[in-house]
mmCIF file of N, CA, C and O in Angstrom:
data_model
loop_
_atom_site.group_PDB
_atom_site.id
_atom_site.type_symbol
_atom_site.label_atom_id
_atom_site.label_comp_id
_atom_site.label_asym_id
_atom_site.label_seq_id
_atom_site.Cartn_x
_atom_site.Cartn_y
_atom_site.Cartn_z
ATOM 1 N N UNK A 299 -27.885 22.769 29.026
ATOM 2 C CA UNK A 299 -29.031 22.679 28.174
ATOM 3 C C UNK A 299 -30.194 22.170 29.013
ATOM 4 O O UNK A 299 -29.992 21.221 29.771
ATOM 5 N N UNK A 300 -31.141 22.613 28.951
ATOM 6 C CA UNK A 300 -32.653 22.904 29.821
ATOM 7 C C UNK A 300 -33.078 21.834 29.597
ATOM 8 O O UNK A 300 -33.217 21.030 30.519
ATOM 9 N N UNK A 301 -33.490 21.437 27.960
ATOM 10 C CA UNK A 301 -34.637 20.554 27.531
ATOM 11 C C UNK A 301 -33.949 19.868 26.401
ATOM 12 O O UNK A 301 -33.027 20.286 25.702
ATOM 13 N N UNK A 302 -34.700 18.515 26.356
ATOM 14 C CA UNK A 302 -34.796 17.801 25.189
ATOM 15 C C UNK A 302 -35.700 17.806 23.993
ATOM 16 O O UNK A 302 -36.847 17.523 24.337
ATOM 17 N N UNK A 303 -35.596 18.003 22.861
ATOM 18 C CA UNK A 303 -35.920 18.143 21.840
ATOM 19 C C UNK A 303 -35.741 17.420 20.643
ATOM 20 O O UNK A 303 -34.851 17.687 19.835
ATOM 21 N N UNK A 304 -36.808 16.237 20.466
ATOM 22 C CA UNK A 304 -36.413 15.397 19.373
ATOM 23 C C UNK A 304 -36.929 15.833 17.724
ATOM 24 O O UNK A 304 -36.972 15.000 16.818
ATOM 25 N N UNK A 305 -37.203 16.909 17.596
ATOM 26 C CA UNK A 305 -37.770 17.786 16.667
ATOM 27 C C UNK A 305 -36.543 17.957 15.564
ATOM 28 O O UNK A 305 -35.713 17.145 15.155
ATOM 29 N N UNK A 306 -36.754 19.222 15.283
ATOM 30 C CA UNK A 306 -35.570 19.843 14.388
ATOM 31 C C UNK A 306 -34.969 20.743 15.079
ATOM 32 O O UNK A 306 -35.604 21.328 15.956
ATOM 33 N N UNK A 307 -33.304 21.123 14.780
ATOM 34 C CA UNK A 307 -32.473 21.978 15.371
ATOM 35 C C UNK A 307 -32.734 22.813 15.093
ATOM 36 O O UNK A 307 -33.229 23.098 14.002
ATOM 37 N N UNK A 308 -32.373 23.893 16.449
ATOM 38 C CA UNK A 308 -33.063 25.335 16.031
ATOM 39 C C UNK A 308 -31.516 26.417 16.236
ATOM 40 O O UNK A 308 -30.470 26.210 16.852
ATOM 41 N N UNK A 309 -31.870 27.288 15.619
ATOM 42 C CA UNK A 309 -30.371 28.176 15.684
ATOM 43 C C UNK A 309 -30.324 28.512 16.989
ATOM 44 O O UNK A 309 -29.282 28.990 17.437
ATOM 45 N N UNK A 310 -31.739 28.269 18.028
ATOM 46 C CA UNK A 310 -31.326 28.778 19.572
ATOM 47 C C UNK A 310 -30.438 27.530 20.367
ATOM 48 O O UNK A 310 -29.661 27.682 21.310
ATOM 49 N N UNK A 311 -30.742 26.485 19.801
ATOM 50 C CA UNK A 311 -29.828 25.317 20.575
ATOM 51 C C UNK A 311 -28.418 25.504 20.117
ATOM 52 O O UNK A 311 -27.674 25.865 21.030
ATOM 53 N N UNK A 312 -27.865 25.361 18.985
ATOM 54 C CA UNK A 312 -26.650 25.937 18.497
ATOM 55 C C UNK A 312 -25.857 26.738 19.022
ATOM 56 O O UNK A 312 -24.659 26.538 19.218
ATOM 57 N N UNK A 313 -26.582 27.863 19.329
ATOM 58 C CA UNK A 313 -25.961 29.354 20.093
ATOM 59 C C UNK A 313 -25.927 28.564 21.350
ATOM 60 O O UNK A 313 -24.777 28.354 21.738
ATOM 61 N N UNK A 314 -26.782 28.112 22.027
ATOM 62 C CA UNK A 314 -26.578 27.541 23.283
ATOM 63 C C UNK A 314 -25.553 26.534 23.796
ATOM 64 O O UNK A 314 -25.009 26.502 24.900
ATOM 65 N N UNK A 315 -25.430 25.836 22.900
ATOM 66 C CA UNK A 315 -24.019 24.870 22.881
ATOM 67 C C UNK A 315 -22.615 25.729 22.902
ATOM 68 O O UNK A 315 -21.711 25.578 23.724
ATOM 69 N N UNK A 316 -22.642 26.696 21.774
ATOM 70 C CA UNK A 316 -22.118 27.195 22.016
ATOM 71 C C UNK A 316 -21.133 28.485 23.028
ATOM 72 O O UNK A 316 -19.953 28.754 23.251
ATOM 73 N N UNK A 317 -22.579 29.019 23.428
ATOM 74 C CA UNK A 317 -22.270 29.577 24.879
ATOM 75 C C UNK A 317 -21.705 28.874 25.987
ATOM 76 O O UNK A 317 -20.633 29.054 26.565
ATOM 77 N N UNK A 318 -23.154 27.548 26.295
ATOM 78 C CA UNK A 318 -21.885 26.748 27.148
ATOM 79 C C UNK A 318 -20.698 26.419 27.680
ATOM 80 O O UNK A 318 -20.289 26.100 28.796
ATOM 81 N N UNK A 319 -20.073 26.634 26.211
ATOM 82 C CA UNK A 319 -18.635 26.459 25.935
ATOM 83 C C UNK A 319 -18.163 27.346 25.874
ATOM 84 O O UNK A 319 -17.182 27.196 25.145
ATOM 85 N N UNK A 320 -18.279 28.857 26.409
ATOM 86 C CA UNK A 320 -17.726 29.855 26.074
ATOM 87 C C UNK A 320 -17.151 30.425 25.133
ATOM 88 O O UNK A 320 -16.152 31.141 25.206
ATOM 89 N N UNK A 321 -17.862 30.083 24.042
ATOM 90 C CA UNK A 321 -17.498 30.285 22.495
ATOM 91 C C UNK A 321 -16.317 29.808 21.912
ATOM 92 O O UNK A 321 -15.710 30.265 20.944
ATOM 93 N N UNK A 322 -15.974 28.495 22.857
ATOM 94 C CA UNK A 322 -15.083 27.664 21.996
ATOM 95 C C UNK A 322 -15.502 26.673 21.146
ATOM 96 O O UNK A 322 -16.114 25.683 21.547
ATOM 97 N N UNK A 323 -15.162 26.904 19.791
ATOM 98 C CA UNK A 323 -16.033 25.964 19.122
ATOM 99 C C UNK A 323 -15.213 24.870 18.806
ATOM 100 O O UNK A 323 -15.706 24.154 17.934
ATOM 101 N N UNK A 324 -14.320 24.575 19.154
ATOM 102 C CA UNK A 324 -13.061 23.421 19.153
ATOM 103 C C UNK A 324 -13.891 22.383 20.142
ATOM 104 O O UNK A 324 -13.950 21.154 20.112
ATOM 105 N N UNK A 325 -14.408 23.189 20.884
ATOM 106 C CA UNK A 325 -14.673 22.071 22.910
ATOM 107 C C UNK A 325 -15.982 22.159 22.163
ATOM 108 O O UNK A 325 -16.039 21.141 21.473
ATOM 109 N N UNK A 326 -17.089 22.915 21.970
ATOM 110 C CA UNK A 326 -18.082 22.450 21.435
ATOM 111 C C UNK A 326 -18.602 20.810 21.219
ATOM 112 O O UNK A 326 -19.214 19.894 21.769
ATOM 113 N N UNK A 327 -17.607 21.326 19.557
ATOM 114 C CA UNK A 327 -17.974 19.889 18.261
ATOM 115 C C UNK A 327 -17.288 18.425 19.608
ATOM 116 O O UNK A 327 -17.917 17.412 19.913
ATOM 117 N N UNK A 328 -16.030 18.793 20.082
ATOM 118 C CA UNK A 328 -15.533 17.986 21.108
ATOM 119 C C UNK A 328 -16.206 16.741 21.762
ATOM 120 O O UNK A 328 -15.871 15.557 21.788
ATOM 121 N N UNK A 329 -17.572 17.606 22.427
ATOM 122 C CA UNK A 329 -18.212 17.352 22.926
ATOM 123 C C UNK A 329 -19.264 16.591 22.532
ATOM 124 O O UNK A 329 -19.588 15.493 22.986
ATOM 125 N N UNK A 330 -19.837 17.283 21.577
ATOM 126 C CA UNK A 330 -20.947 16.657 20.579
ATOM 127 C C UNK A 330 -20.537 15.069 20.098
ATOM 128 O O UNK A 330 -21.356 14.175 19.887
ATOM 129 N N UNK A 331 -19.444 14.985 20.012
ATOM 130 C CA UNK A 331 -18.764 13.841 19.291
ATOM 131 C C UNK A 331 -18.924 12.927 20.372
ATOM 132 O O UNK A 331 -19.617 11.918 20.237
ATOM 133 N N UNK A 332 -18.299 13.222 21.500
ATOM 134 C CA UNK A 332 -18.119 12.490 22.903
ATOM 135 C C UNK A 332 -19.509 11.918 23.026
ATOM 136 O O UNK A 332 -19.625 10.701 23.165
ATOM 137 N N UNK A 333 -20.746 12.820 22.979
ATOM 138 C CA UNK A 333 -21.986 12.031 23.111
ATOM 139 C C UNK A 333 -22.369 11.579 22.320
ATOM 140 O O UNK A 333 -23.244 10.763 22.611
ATOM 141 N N UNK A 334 -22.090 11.714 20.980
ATOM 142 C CA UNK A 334 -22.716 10.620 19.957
ATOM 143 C C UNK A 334 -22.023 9.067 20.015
ATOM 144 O O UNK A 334 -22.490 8.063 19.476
ATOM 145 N N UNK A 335 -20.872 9.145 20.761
ATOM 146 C CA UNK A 335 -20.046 7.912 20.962
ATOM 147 C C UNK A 335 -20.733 7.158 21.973
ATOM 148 O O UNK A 335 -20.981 5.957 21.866
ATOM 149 N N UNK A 336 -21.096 8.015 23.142
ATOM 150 C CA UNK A 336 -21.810 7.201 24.312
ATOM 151 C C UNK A 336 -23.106 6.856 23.724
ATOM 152 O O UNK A 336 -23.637 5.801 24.072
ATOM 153 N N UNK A 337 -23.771 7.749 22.736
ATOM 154 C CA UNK A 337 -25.034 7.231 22.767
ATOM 155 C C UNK A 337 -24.748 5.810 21.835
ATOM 156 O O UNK A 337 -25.149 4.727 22.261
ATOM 157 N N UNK A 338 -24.073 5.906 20.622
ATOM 158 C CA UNK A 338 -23.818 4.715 20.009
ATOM 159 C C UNK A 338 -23.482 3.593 20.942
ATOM 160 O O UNK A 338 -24.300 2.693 20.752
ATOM 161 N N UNK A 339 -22.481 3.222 22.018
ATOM 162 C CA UNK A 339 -22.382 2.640 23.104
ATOM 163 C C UNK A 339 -23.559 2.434 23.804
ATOM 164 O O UNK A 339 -23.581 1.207 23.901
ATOM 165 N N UNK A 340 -24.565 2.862 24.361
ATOM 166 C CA UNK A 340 -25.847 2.989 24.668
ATOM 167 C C UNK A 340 -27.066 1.685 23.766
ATOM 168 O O UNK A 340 -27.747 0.750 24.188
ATOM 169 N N UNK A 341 -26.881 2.151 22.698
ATOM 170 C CA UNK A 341 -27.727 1.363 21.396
ATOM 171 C C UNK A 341 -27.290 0.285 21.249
ATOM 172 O O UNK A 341 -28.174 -0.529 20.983
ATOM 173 N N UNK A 342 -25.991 -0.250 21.313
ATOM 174 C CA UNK A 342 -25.028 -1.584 21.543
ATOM 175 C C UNK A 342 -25.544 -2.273 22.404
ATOM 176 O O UNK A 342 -26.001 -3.410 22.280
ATOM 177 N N UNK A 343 -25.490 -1.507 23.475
ATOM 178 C CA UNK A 343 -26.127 -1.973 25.165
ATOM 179 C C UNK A 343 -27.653 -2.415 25.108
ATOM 180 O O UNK A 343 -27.898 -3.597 25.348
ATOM 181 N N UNK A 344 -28.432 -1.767 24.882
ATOM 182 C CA UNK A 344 -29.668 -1.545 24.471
ATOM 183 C C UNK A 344 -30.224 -3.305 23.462
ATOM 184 O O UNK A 344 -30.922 -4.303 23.639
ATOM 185 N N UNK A 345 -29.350 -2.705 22.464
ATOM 186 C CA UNK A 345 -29.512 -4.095 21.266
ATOM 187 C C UNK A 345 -29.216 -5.625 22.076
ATOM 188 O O UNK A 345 -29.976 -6.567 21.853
ATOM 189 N N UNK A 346 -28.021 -5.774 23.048
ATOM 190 C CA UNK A 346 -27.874 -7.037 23.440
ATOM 191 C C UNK A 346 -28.568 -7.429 24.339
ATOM 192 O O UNK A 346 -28.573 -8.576 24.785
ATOM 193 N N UNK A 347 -29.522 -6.109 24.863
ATOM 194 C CA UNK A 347 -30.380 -6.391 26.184
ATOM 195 C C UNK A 347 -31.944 -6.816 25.548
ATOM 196 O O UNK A 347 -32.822 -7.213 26.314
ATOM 197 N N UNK A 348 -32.137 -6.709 24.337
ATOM 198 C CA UNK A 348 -33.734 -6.740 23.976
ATOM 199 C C UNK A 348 -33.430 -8.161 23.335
ATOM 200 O O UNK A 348 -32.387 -8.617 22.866
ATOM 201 N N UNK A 349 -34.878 -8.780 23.496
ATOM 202 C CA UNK A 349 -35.058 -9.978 22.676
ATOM 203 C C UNK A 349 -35.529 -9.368 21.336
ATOM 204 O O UNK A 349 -35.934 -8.206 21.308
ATOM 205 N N UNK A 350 -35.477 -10.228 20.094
ATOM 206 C CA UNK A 350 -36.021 -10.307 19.246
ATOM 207 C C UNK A 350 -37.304 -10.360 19.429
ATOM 208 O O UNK A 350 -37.931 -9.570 18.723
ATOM 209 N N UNK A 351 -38.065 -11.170 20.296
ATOM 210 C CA UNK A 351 -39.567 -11.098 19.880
ATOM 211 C C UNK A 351 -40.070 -9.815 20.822
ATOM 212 O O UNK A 351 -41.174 -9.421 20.449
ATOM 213 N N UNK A 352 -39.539 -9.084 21.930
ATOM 214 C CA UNK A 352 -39.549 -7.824 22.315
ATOM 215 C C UNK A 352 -40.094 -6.733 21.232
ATOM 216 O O UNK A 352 -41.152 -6.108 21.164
ATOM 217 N N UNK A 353 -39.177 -6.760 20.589
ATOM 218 C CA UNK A 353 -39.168 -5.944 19.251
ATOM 219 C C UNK A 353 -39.568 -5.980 17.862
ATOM 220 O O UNK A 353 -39.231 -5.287 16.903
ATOM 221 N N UNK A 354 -40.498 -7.113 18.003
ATOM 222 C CA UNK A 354 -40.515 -7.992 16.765
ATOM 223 C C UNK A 354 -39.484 -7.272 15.293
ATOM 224 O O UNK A 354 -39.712 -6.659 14.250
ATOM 225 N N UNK A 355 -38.171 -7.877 16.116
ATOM 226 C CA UNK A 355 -37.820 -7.844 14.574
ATOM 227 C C UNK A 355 -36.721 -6.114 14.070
ATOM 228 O O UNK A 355 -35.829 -5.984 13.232
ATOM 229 N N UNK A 356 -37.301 -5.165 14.963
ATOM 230 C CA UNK A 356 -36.664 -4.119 15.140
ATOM 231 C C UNK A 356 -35.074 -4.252 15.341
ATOM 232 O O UNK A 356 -34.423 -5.145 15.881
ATOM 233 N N UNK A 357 -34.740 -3.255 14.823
ATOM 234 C CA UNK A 357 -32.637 -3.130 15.264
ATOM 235 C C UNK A 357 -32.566 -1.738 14.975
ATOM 236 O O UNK A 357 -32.962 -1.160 13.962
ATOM 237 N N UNK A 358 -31.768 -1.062 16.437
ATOM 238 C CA UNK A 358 -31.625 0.378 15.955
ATOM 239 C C UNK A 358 -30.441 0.288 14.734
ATOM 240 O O UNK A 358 -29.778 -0.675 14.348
ATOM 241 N N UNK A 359 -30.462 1.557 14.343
ATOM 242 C CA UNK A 359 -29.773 2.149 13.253
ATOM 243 C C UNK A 359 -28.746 2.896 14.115
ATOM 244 O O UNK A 359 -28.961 3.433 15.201
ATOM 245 N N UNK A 360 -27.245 2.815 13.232
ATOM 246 C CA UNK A 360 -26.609 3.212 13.782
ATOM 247 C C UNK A 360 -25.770 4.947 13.232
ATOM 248 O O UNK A 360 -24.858 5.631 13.697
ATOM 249 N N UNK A 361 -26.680 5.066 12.060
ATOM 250 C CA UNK A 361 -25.894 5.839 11.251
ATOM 251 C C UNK A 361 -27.420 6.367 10.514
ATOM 252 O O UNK A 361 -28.309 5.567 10.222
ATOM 253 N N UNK A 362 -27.512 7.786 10.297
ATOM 254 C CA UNK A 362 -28.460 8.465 9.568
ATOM 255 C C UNK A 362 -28.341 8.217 8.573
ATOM 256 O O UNK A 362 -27.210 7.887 8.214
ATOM 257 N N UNK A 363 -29.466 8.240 7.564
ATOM 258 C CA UNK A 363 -29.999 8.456 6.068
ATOM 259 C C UNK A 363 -29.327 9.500 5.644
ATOM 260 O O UNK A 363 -29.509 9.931 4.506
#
């Protein structure tokens, strides 16, 4: 994958994940999962490294609306 995109998903990123993977969509989702784990790990990391008055007050979210 080329670029980052904090926008909305587009059916061309989808297909692209999927190609990646040579149209396994088992290794796909696999994958997807694997990085939402690191990034959650990441935000953990992140959270014990910031002060409170850094952020006044901010805490990421760990889970969508």
């Amino acid at each position: 994958m080329k670029h980052q995109s904090f926008g909305k998903r587009t059916e061309g990123e989808v297909a692209e994940v999927i190609a990646y993977h040579g149209g396994d969509m088992e290794a796909a989702i696999g994958t997807l999962l694997d990085d939402i784990r690191h990034l959650r790990h990441q935000l953990v990391l992140a959270e014990g490294a910031m002060s409170r008055g850094m952020t006044r007050g901010w805490r990421p979210i760990y889970d969508r609306d």
